[in-house]
Amino acid sequence: MNVLVINCGSSSLKFQLINSESEEVLAKGLCERIGIDGSLTYQPTGGEKVKSEKAMPTHTEAIQFVIDALTDANTGVVKDLKEIGAVGHRVVHGGEKFAKSVVITDEVLKAIEECNDLAPLHNPANLIGINACQKLMPGTPMVAVFDTAFHQTMPAKAYMYGLPYEYYDKYKVRRYGFHGTSHSFVSKRAAELIGKSYDAVKTVVCHLGNGASICAVENGKSVDTSMGLTPLEGLVMGTRSGDIDPAILEFIAKKEDLDIAGLMNMLNKKSGVFGLSNNLSSDFRDLETAAAEGNKIAEMTLDVFCYRVAKYVGSYVAAMNGVDVIAFTAGIGENAGPVREKVMEYLGYLGIEVDKEANDSHGKEVKISTPDSKVEVFVIPTNEELAIARETVALV
Ligand code: ADP
């Protein structure tokens, strides 16, 4: 079956058409500037990448252009819409309502809408994408795959904050965690790689991208993760602060005359390695180059990032009372050897030894611990689209 995987944002839409039997990507692309002017980038596998300007007042036009491109007589990869058997939609927040992926029904749409409060920037956009697809592909089964669902197995001791209980009771303020599709995909693969059954392994997954989170997976279940009610908590990220003393907010608000919106903008867009490096860059390639050239702030920024990762890994080893395998994934995790090496050096007390030659590689699946290392460490490229396609096929 061919599965169309859709990741819909407020003004953009990423898609892949995946053949579920061969797990090959048939075509992929991106609609940008929806509601502004509009452009479509489309690439059939093995073919040329083409970018064209197209008016996209709403997501419905964007999805129509995607369908037109996929079924085009020259550059398309299927003859008509009937060859697309199902659509898998990435949905950011499923709250406490969704502990797994679901086939989309009217009831499900209503329940997703009820989670809008928890992800006001993401969920409404995801719903718009689902509605547009339903309009243009009536009768095609659709599945919602939630970023939060994998973490619904966390125990209360991991998801409750030290806040008045009534906020949980009334508003469901708690840790949800994100990147669940990636943490699930990578932890399953890690178990395969060490030749153990998924339900008998302790894994720590470090998903280090522009957004970054760590997850403790014990016996196939997420038992803790570093992102919280929102994706702002935890690691120092590209532009997000991660954990800070909450009282800093009052202090800075007074000094800089910022309101809540100004503070949230600062925490989400102006902090992280970008802010910490004095606005040098949010990209690790730039920071590594600058540090190598002797830029002390870039060096300090990388140190802060790695130290925070190591502290989280250490705390999750404590949470699970041990660890069998650690996996690095996403843009930084898959490519930044020096970051991985530094984190692994902090974890030397676990008996981890780095295979420096293997750790030099980029973007491919590889074991980066030595045969003597007491804990096995891997780079495992994530593939959220494939994971969504697999979930979708399993449900339809
Ligand atoms: P997201 O999906 O959260 O936007 P990605 O997983 O695509 O993020 O990761 C993007 C980040 O990966 C970039 O901002 C950059 O910091 C880092 N990255 C990508 N390639 C490299 C590389 N070769 N070396 C170091 N860092 C890299």
Short mmCIF file of C-alpha atoms and ligand atoms in Angstrom, two decimals:
data_model
loop_
_atom_site.label_atom_id
_atom_site.label_comp_id
_atom_site.label_asym_id
_atom_site.label_seq_id
_atom_site.Cartn_x
_atom_site.Cartn_y
_atom_site.Cartn_z
CA MET A 1 0.00 0.00 0.00
CA ASN A 2 1.15 3.56 -0.69
CA VAL A 3 0.84 5.83 2.33
CA LEU A 4 0.87 9.61 2.12
CA VAL A 5 2.53 11.02 5.24
CA ILE A 6 1.62 14.61 6.05
CA ASN A 7 3.26 16.94 8.56
CA CYS A 8 1.25 20.13 8.52
CA GLY A 9 2.34 23.42 10.10
CA SER A 10 0.54 26.78 10.14
CA SER A 11 2.10 27.98 6.88
CA SER A 12 3.95 24.89 5.63
CA LEU A 13 3.27 21.25 4.83
CA LYS A 14 5.82 18.46 4.42
CA PHE A 15 4.85 15.23 2.70
CA GLN A 16 6.24 11.86 1.67
CA LEU A 17 4.61 9.09 -0.30
CA ILE A 18 5.91 5.77 1.03
CA ASN A 19 5.36 2.28 -0.30
CA SER A 20 4.66 0.30 2.85
CA GLU A 21 5.80 -3.07 1.46
CA SER A 22 9.24 -1.98 0.25
CA GLU A 23 9.35 0.95 2.72
CA GLU A 24 10.71 3.05 -0.15
CA VAL A 25 9.98 6.76 -0.44
CA LEU A 26 8.33 7.26 -3.86
CA ALA A 27 8.30 11.06 -3.70
CA LYS A 28 8.60 13.82 -1.16
CA GLY A 29 8.26 17.56 -0.91
CA LEU A 30 7.23 20.67 0.87
CA CYS A 31 4.63 23.43 0.50
CA GLU A 32 5.74 26.73 1.98
CA ARG A 33 4.25 30.17 2.63
CA ILE A 34 0.68 28.84 2.61
CA GLY A 35 -1.73 31.77 3.12
CA ILE A 36 0.96 34.24 2.05
CA ASP A 37 1.82 33.43 -1.57
CA GLY A 38 2.89 29.78 -1.86
CA SER A 39 5.52 27.47 -3.31
CA LEU A 40 5.78 23.73 -3.86
CA THR A 41 9.03 21.78 -3.81
CA TYR A 42 8.56 18.29 -5.22
CA GLN A 43 11.00 15.46 -5.77
CA PRO A 44 10.16 12.00 -7.09
CA THR A 45 12.78 9.48 -5.94
CA GLY A 46 15.51 9.27 -8.56
CA GLY A 47 14.12 12.37 -10.30
CA GLU A 48 14.90 16.01 -10.26
CA LYS A 49 13.83 18.32 -7.43
CA VAL A 50 11.56 21.06 -8.80
CA LYS A 51 10.40 24.19 -6.98
CA SER A 52 7.45 26.14 -8.37
CA GLU A 53 5.58 29.21 -7.17
CA LYS A 54 1.85 28.52 -6.79
CA ALA A 55 -0.92 30.51 -5.16
CA MET A 56 -1.92 28.72 -1.94
CA PRO A 57 -4.48 30.82 -0.08
CA THR A 58 -5.29 27.83 2.17
CA HIS A 59 -4.01 24.31 2.96
CA THR A 60 -6.68 22.88 0.64
CA GLU A 61 -4.94 24.36 -2.42
CA ALA A 62 -1.58 23.17 -1.05
CA ILE A 63 -2.82 19.58 -0.75
CA GLN A 64 -4.45 19.77 -4.19
CA PHE A 65 -1.04 20.73 -5.63
CA VAL A 66 0.58 17.83 -3.78
CA ILE A 67 -1.99 15.42 -5.24
CA ASP A 68 -1.53 16.96 -8.74
CA ALA A 69 2.26 16.52 -8.48
CA LEU A 70 2.02 12.91 -7.25
CA THR A 71 -0.39 11.98 -10.08
CA ASP A 72 1.20 14.10 -12.85
CA ALA A 73 1.59 12.21 -16.14
CA ASN A 74 5.28 13.12 -16.42
CA THR A 75 6.72 13.57 -12.95
CA GLY A 76 4.09 11.76 -10.87
CA VAL A 77 4.70 8.44 -9.12
CA VAL A 78 1.14 7.05 -9.12
CA LYS A 79 -1.50 7.00 -11.86
CA ASP A 80 -4.38 8.24 -9.77
CA LEU A 81 -5.52 8.90 -6.24
CA LYS A 82 -6.82 5.34 -5.83
CA GLU A 83 -3.19 4.20 -5.59
CA ILE A 84 -2.85 6.09 -2.31
CA GLY A 85 -4.29 3.66 0.22
CA ALA A 86 -4.11 5.77 3.37
CA VAL A 87 -2.89 9.04 4.83
CA GLY A 88 -0.86 9.30 8.04
CA HIS A 89 -0.98 12.67 9.77
CA ARG A 90 1.54 13.82 12.32
CA VAL A 91 -0.33 15.45 15.20
CA VAL A 92 1.72 17.20 17.86
CA HIS A 93 -0.42 16.98 21.01
CA GLY A 94 -2.73 14.17 21.99
CA GLY A 95 -2.90 15.19 25.67
CA GLU A 96 -4.01 12.36 27.96
CA LYS A 97 -6.64 11.31 25.43
CA PHE A 98 -4.34 9.46 23.04
CA ALA A 99 -1.85 6.84 24.16
CA LYS A 100 -1.50 5.46 20.63
CA SER A 101 -2.16 6.27 17.00
CA VAL A 102 -5.82 6.18 15.89
CA VAL A 103 -7.92 6.05 12.75
CA ILE A 104 -9.42 9.52 12.34
CA THR A 105 -13.18 9.78 12.91
CA ASP A 106 -15.38 12.78 13.75
CA GLU A 107 -15.02 11.86 17.42
CA VAL A 108 -11.21 11.77 17.13
CA LEU A 109 -11.18 15.18 15.42
CA LYS A 110 -13.20 16.58 18.32
CA ALA A 111 -10.81 15.08 20.85
CA ILE A 112 -7.77 16.50 19.01
CA GLU A 113 -9.46 19.90 19.00
CA GLU A 114 -9.88 19.62 22.75
CA CYS A 115 -6.07 19.39 23.01
CA ASN A 116 -5.60 22.67 21.09
CA ASP A 117 -5.09 24.58 24.34
CA LEU A 118 -2.01 22.47 25.06
CA ALA A 119 -0.37 23.17 21.68
CA PRO A 120 -1.96 26.34 20.31
CA LEU A 121 0.66 26.79 17.59
CA HIS A 122 0.63 23.20 16.32
CA ASN A 123 -2.63 21.31 16.82
CA PRO A 124 -4.91 23.76 14.96
CA ALA A 125 -2.55 23.58 11.95
CA ASN A 126 -2.54 19.76 12.11
CA LEU A 127 -6.35 19.80 12.11
CA ILE A 128 -6.48 22.12 9.10
CA GLY A 129 -4.27 19.64 7.21
CA ILE A 130 -6.52 16.71 8.15
CA ASN A 131 -9.68 18.60 7.11
CA ALA A 132 -8.17 19.61 3.77
CA CYS A 133 -7.11 16.01 3.05
CA GLN A 134 -10.53 14.68 3.99
CA LYS A 135 -12.13 17.13 1.57
CA LEU A 136 -9.88 16.16 -1.32
CA MET A 137 -9.54 12.44 -0.61
CA PRO A 138 -12.99 11.36 0.64
CA GLY A 139 -13.10 7.69 1.48
CA THR A 140 -9.34 7.34 2.00
CA PRO A 141 -8.62 6.15 5.56
CA MET A 142 -6.61 8.60 7.65
CA VAL A 143 -4.61 8.00 10.79
CA ALA A 144 -3.38 10.45 13.44
CA VAL A 145 0.07 9.72 14.88
CA PHE A 146 0.80 11.79 17.99
CA ASP A 147 4.18 13.14 19.15
CA THR A 148 3.04 12.71 22.73
CA ALA A 149 1.43 9.24 22.58
CA PHE A 150 4.56 7.14 23.20
CA HIS A 151 5.15 8.93 26.51
CA GLN A 152 1.71 8.18 27.94
CA THR A 153 3.27 5.17 29.69
CA MET A 154 5.24 7.47 32.05
CA PRO A 155 4.40 6.96 35.71
CA ALA A 156 2.92 9.85 37.72
CA LYS A 157 6.21 10.33 39.58
CA ALA A 158 7.76 11.30 36.22
CA TYR A 159 4.95 13.39 34.78
CA MET A 160 3.69 15.37 37.78
CA TYR A 161 5.18 18.79 38.51
CA GLY A 162 5.66 20.20 42.00
CA LEU A 163 2.74 22.58 41.49
CA PRO A 164 -0.70 22.81 43.11
CA TYR A 165 -2.58 19.61 42.27
CA GLU A 166 -5.61 21.59 41.16
CA TYR A 167 -3.74 22.68 38.00
CA TYR A 168 -3.43 19.07 36.98
CA ASP A 169 -7.02 18.42 37.97
CA LYS A 170 -8.49 21.42 36.19
CA TYR A 171 -6.15 21.96 33.23
CA LYS A 172 -4.11 18.75 32.91
CA VAL A 173 -0.84 20.57 33.55
CA ARG A 174 1.75 17.76 33.54
CA ARG A 175 4.71 16.45 31.55
CA TYR A 176 3.65 15.04 28.17
CA GLY A 177 6.93 14.85 26.24
CA PHE A 178 7.38 15.07 22.46
CA HIS A 179 9.40 13.40 19.65
CA GLY A 180 7.57 10.20 20.69
CA THR A 181 7.51 8.77 17.17
CA SER A 182 11.28 9.17 16.95
CA HIS A 183 12.02 7.85 20.45
CA SER A 184 9.85 4.80 19.75
CA PHE A 185 11.41 4.14 16.31
CA VAL A 186 15.00 4.53 17.55
CA SER A 187 14.57 2.55 20.78
CA LYS A 188 13.04 -0.38 18.85
CA ARG A 189 15.97 -0.35 16.45
CA ALA A 190 18.45 -0.15 19.36
CA ALA A 191 16.98 -3.33 20.86
CA GLU A 192 17.33 -5.09 17.49
CA LEU A 193 20.93 -3.95 17.20
CA ILE A 194 21.93 -5.40 20.57
CA GLY A 195 19.95 -8.56 19.82
CA LYS A 196 17.58 -8.30 22.76
CA SER A 197 13.82 -8.39 23.04
CA TYR A 198 12.33 -4.86 23.09
CA ASP A 199 10.45 -5.62 26.30
CA ALA A 200 13.65 -6.51 28.17
CA VAL A 201 15.97 -3.57 27.43
CA LYS A 202 16.84 -0.30 29.16
CA THR A 203 17.55 2.38 26.56
CA VAL A 204 18.32 6.09 26.64
CA VAL A 205 17.54 7.85 23.34
CA CYS A 206 19.13 11.25 22.72
CA HIS A 207 17.12 12.98 19.96
CA LEU A 208 19.36 15.98 19.34
CA GLY A 209 18.04 18.23 16.59
CA ASN A 210 17.10 21.86 16.50
CA GLY A 211 14.47 20.75 18.99
CA ALA A 212 16.05 18.19 21.32
CA SER A 213 14.84 15.73 23.93
CA ILE A 214 16.02 12.65 25.79
CA CYS A 215 13.89 9.65 26.65
CA ALA A 216 14.30 6.74 29.05
CA VAL A 217 12.73 3.64 27.51
CA GLU A 218 12.42 0.68 29.87
CA ASN A 219 11.08 -2.62 28.53
CA GLY A 220 9.54 -0.94 25.49
CA LYS A 221 7.87 1.85 27.46
CA SER A 222 8.76 5.51 27.83
CA VAL A 223 9.30 6.02 31.57
CA ASP A 224 10.62 9.60 31.47
CA THR A 225 11.47 12.29 28.97
CA SER A 226 12.99 15.75 29.10
CA MET A 227 10.33 17.84 27.33
CA GLY A 228 7.32 18.74 29.42
CA LEU A 229 3.89 20.31 29.04
CA THR A 230 5.45 21.98 26.01
CA PRO A 231 8.65 21.36 24.00
CA LEU A 232 10.41 24.16 25.92
CA GLU A 233 11.60 22.08 28.88
CA GLY A 234 14.77 20.04 29.19
CA LEU A 235 17.88 20.35 27.05
CA VAL A 236 19.42 23.59 25.80
CA MET A 237 18.14 23.56 22.19
CA GLY A 238 18.74 25.53 18.99
CA THR A 239 16.82 28.59 20.17
CA ARG A 240 14.86 27.24 23.18
CA SER A 241 16.20 27.66 26.70
CA GLY A 242 15.33 24.27 28.18
CA ASP A 243 15.35 24.11 32.01
CA ILE A 244 15.89 27.39 33.86
CA ASP A 245 15.12 28.71 37.33
CA PRO A 246 11.47 29.83 36.89
CA ALA A 247 12.16 32.93 39.02
CA ILE A 248 14.44 34.28 36.28
CA LEU A 249 11.28 35.21 34.41
CA GLU A 250 10.10 37.77 36.96
CA PHE A 251 13.63 39.16 37.25
CA ILE A 252 14.08 39.64 33.47
CA ALA A 253 10.50 40.86 32.97
CA LYS A 254 11.16 43.71 35.40
CA LYS A 255 14.62 44.57 34.06
CA GLU A 256 13.66 44.46 30.38
CA ASP A 257 10.01 45.50 30.70
CA LEU A 258 8.74 42.33 29.03
CA ASP A 259 5.20 40.95 29.19
CA ILE A 260 4.34 37.22 29.06
CA ALA A 261 4.39 37.16 25.24
CA GLY A 262 7.80 38.87 25.23
CA LEU A 263 9.16 36.38 27.76
CA MET A 264 7.84 33.40 25.82
CA ASN A 265 9.35 34.76 22.61
CA MET A 266 12.70 35.16 24.39
CA LEU A 267 12.57 31.61 25.78
CA ASN A 268 11.50 29.98 22.50
CA LYS A 269 13.26 32.02 19.84
CA LYS A 270 16.17 33.92 21.38
CA SER A 271 17.64 31.47 23.85
CA GLY A 272 19.24 28.03 23.53
CA VAL A 273 22.64 27.76 21.88
CA PHE A 274 21.68 30.74 19.70
CA GLY A 275 21.22 33.12 22.64
CA LEU A 276 23.95 31.54 24.72
CA SER A 277 26.50 32.02 21.91
CA ASN A 278 25.64 35.72 21.88
CA ASN A 279 23.50 35.24 18.75
CA LEU A 280 26.35 33.60 16.82
CA SER A 281 24.24 30.73 15.47
CA SER A 282 21.71 28.06 16.37
CA ASP A 283 23.50 25.66 13.99
CA PHE A 284 26.10 23.30 15.48
CA ARG A 285 28.21 23.40 12.32
CA ASP A 286 28.76 27.14 12.83
CA LEU A 287 29.41 26.72 16.55
CA GLU A 288 31.94 23.92 15.98
CA THR A 289 33.77 25.97 13.34
CA ALA A 290 33.87 29.04 15.57
CA ALA A 291 35.06 27.00 18.57
CA ALA A 292 37.82 25.43 16.44
CA GLU A 293 38.92 28.96 15.50
CA GLY A 294 39.28 29.83 19.17
CA ASN A 295 35.92 31.54 19.84
CA LYS A 296 35.55 31.08 23.62
CA ILE A 297 31.80 31.79 23.73
CA ALA A 298 31.15 29.14 21.06
CA GLU A 299 33.27 26.69 23.07
CA MET A 300 31.37 27.47 26.27
CA THR A 301 28.05 27.09 24.43
CA LEU A 302 28.97 23.61 23.19
CA ASP A 303 30.15 22.71 26.71
CA VAL A 304 26.81 23.79 28.20
CA PHE A 305 24.89 21.77 25.61
CA CYS A 306 26.90 18.57 26.12
CA TYR A 307 26.93 18.90 29.91
CA ARG A 308 23.13 19.17 29.99
CA VAL A 309 22.77 16.11 27.73
CA ALA A 310 25.13 14.11 29.98
CA LYS A 311 23.24 15.16 33.12
CA TYR A 312 19.94 14.00 31.63
CA VAL A 313 21.39 10.68 30.49
CA GLY A 314 22.84 10.18 33.98
CA SER A 315 19.51 10.94 35.63
CA TYR A 316 17.69 8.47 33.35
CA VAL A 317 20.22 5.75 34.11
CA ALA A 318 19.33 6.38 37.76
CA ALA A 319 15.59 6.39 36.93
CA MET A 320 15.88 2.94 35.29
CA ASN A 321 18.53 1.65 37.70
CA GLY A 322 20.78 0.84 34.76
CA VAL A 323 21.10 1.09 31.01
CA ASP A 324 21.89 -1.42 28.24
CA VAL A 325 22.11 0.86 25.24
CA ILE A 326 22.33 4.56 24.44
CA ALA A 327 21.33 5.90 21.01
CA PHE A 328 22.03 9.26 19.37
CA THR A 329 19.72 10.52 16.63
CA ALA A 330 18.47 13.61 14.66
CA GLY A 331 20.57 16.36 13.02
CA ILE A 332 23.13 16.83 15.80
CA GLY A 333 22.98 13.28 17.18
CA GLU A 334 23.56 11.79 13.72
CA ASN A 335 26.24 14.22 12.55
CA ALA A 336 28.12 15.92 15.36
CA GLY A 337 30.84 13.43 16.39
CA PRO A 338 32.53 15.84 18.83
CA VAL A 339 29.24 16.35 20.71
CA ARG A 340 28.72 12.59 21.02
CA GLU A 341 32.29 12.06 22.15
CA LYS A 342 32.06 14.70 24.84
CA VAL A 343 28.79 13.30 26.17
CA MET A 344 30.23 9.78 26.21
CA GLU A 345 33.32 10.98 28.10
CA TYR A 346 31.07 12.30 30.88
CA LEU A 347 29.52 8.83 31.00
CA GLY A 348 32.87 7.08 31.43
CA TYR A 349 31.78 6.12 34.96
CA LEU A 350 29.29 3.72 33.36
CA GLY A 351 32.17 1.92 31.71
CA ILE A 352 31.44 3.52 28.32
CA GLU A 353 34.39 3.61 25.92
CA VAL A 354 34.26 5.58 22.64
CA ASP A 355 35.31 3.98 19.36
CA LYS A 356 36.83 7.19 17.99
CA GLU A 357 37.14 5.99 14.41
CA ALA A 358 33.52 4.85 14.20
CA ASN A 359 32.40 8.05 15.93
CA ASP A 360 33.91 10.07 13.08
CA SER A 361 31.15 8.97 10.69
CA HIS A 362 28.15 11.08 9.67
CA GLY A 363 24.48 10.30 9.25
CA LYS A 364 24.59 6.51 9.18
CA GLU A 365 23.76 3.70 11.55
CA VAL A 366 26.92 2.76 13.41
CA LYS A 367 28.10 1.44 16.77
CA ILE A 368 30.32 4.07 18.38
CA SER A 369 31.33 2.23 21.57
CA THR A 370 34.24 -0.21 21.67
CA PRO A 371 33.70 -3.98 22.08
CA ASP A 372 34.89 -3.60 25.72
CA SER A 373 32.44 -0.83 26.53
CA LYS A 374 30.04 -1.86 29.35
CA VAL A 375 27.15 -0.04 27.65
CA GLU A 376 26.61 -0.20 23.87
CA VAL A 377 26.25 3.16 22.14
CA PHE A 378 24.90 3.68 18.62
CA VAL A 379 24.08 6.36 16.11
CA ILE A 380 20.65 5.44 14.73
CA PRO A 381 19.22 7.78 12.08
CA THR A 382 15.61 8.55 12.90
CA ASN A 383 12.85 8.28 10.31
CA GLU A 384 9.64 9.75 11.64
CA GLU A 385 7.87 9.56 8.25
CA LEU A 386 8.53 5.83 7.95
CA ALA A 387 7.38 5.33 11.54
CA ILE A 388 4.13 7.21 10.74
CA ALA A 389 3.64 5.12 7.57
CA ARG A 390 4.12 1.89 9.57
CA GLU A 391 1.63 2.99 12.25
CA THR A 392 -0.86 3.99 9.55
CA VAL A 393 -0.68 0.65 7.74
CA ALA A 394 -0.98 -1.24 11.02
CA LEU A 395 -4.29 0.55 11.74
CA VAL A 396 -5.95 0.48 8.34
P1 ADP B 1 14.69 19.69 13.55
O1 ADP B 1 14.03 18.49 12.88
O2 ADP B 1 14.41 19.79 15.02
O3 ADP B 1 14.50 20.97 12.83
P2 ADP B 1 17.17 18.39 12.76
O4 ADP B 1 17.06 17.06 13.40
O5 ADP B 1 17.00 18.48 11.28
O6 ADP B 1 16.27 19.45 13.49
O7 ADP B 1 18.62 18.98 13.16
C1 ADP B 1 19.05 20.19 12.65
C2 ADP B 1 20.35 20.58 13.33
O8 ADP B 1 21.33 19.54 13.15
C3 ADP B 1 21.01 21.80 12.72
O9 ADP B 1 20.52 22.99 13.28
C4 ADP B 1 22.47 21.59 13.07
O10 ADP B 1 22.71 22.18 14.33
C5 ADP B 1 22.63 20.09 13.23
N1 ADP B 1 23.47 19.50 12.16
C6 ADP B 1 23.11 19.12 10.93
N2 ADP B 1 24.18 18.64 10.25
C7 ADP B 1 25.25 18.74 11.06
C8 ADP B 1 26.65 18.43 10.96
N3 ADP B 1 27.15 17.90 9.85
N4 ADP B 1 27.43 18.68 12.03
C9 ADP B 1 26.92 19.21 13.15
N5 ADP B 1 25.62 19.52 13.32
C10 ADP B 1 24.80 19.30 12.30
#
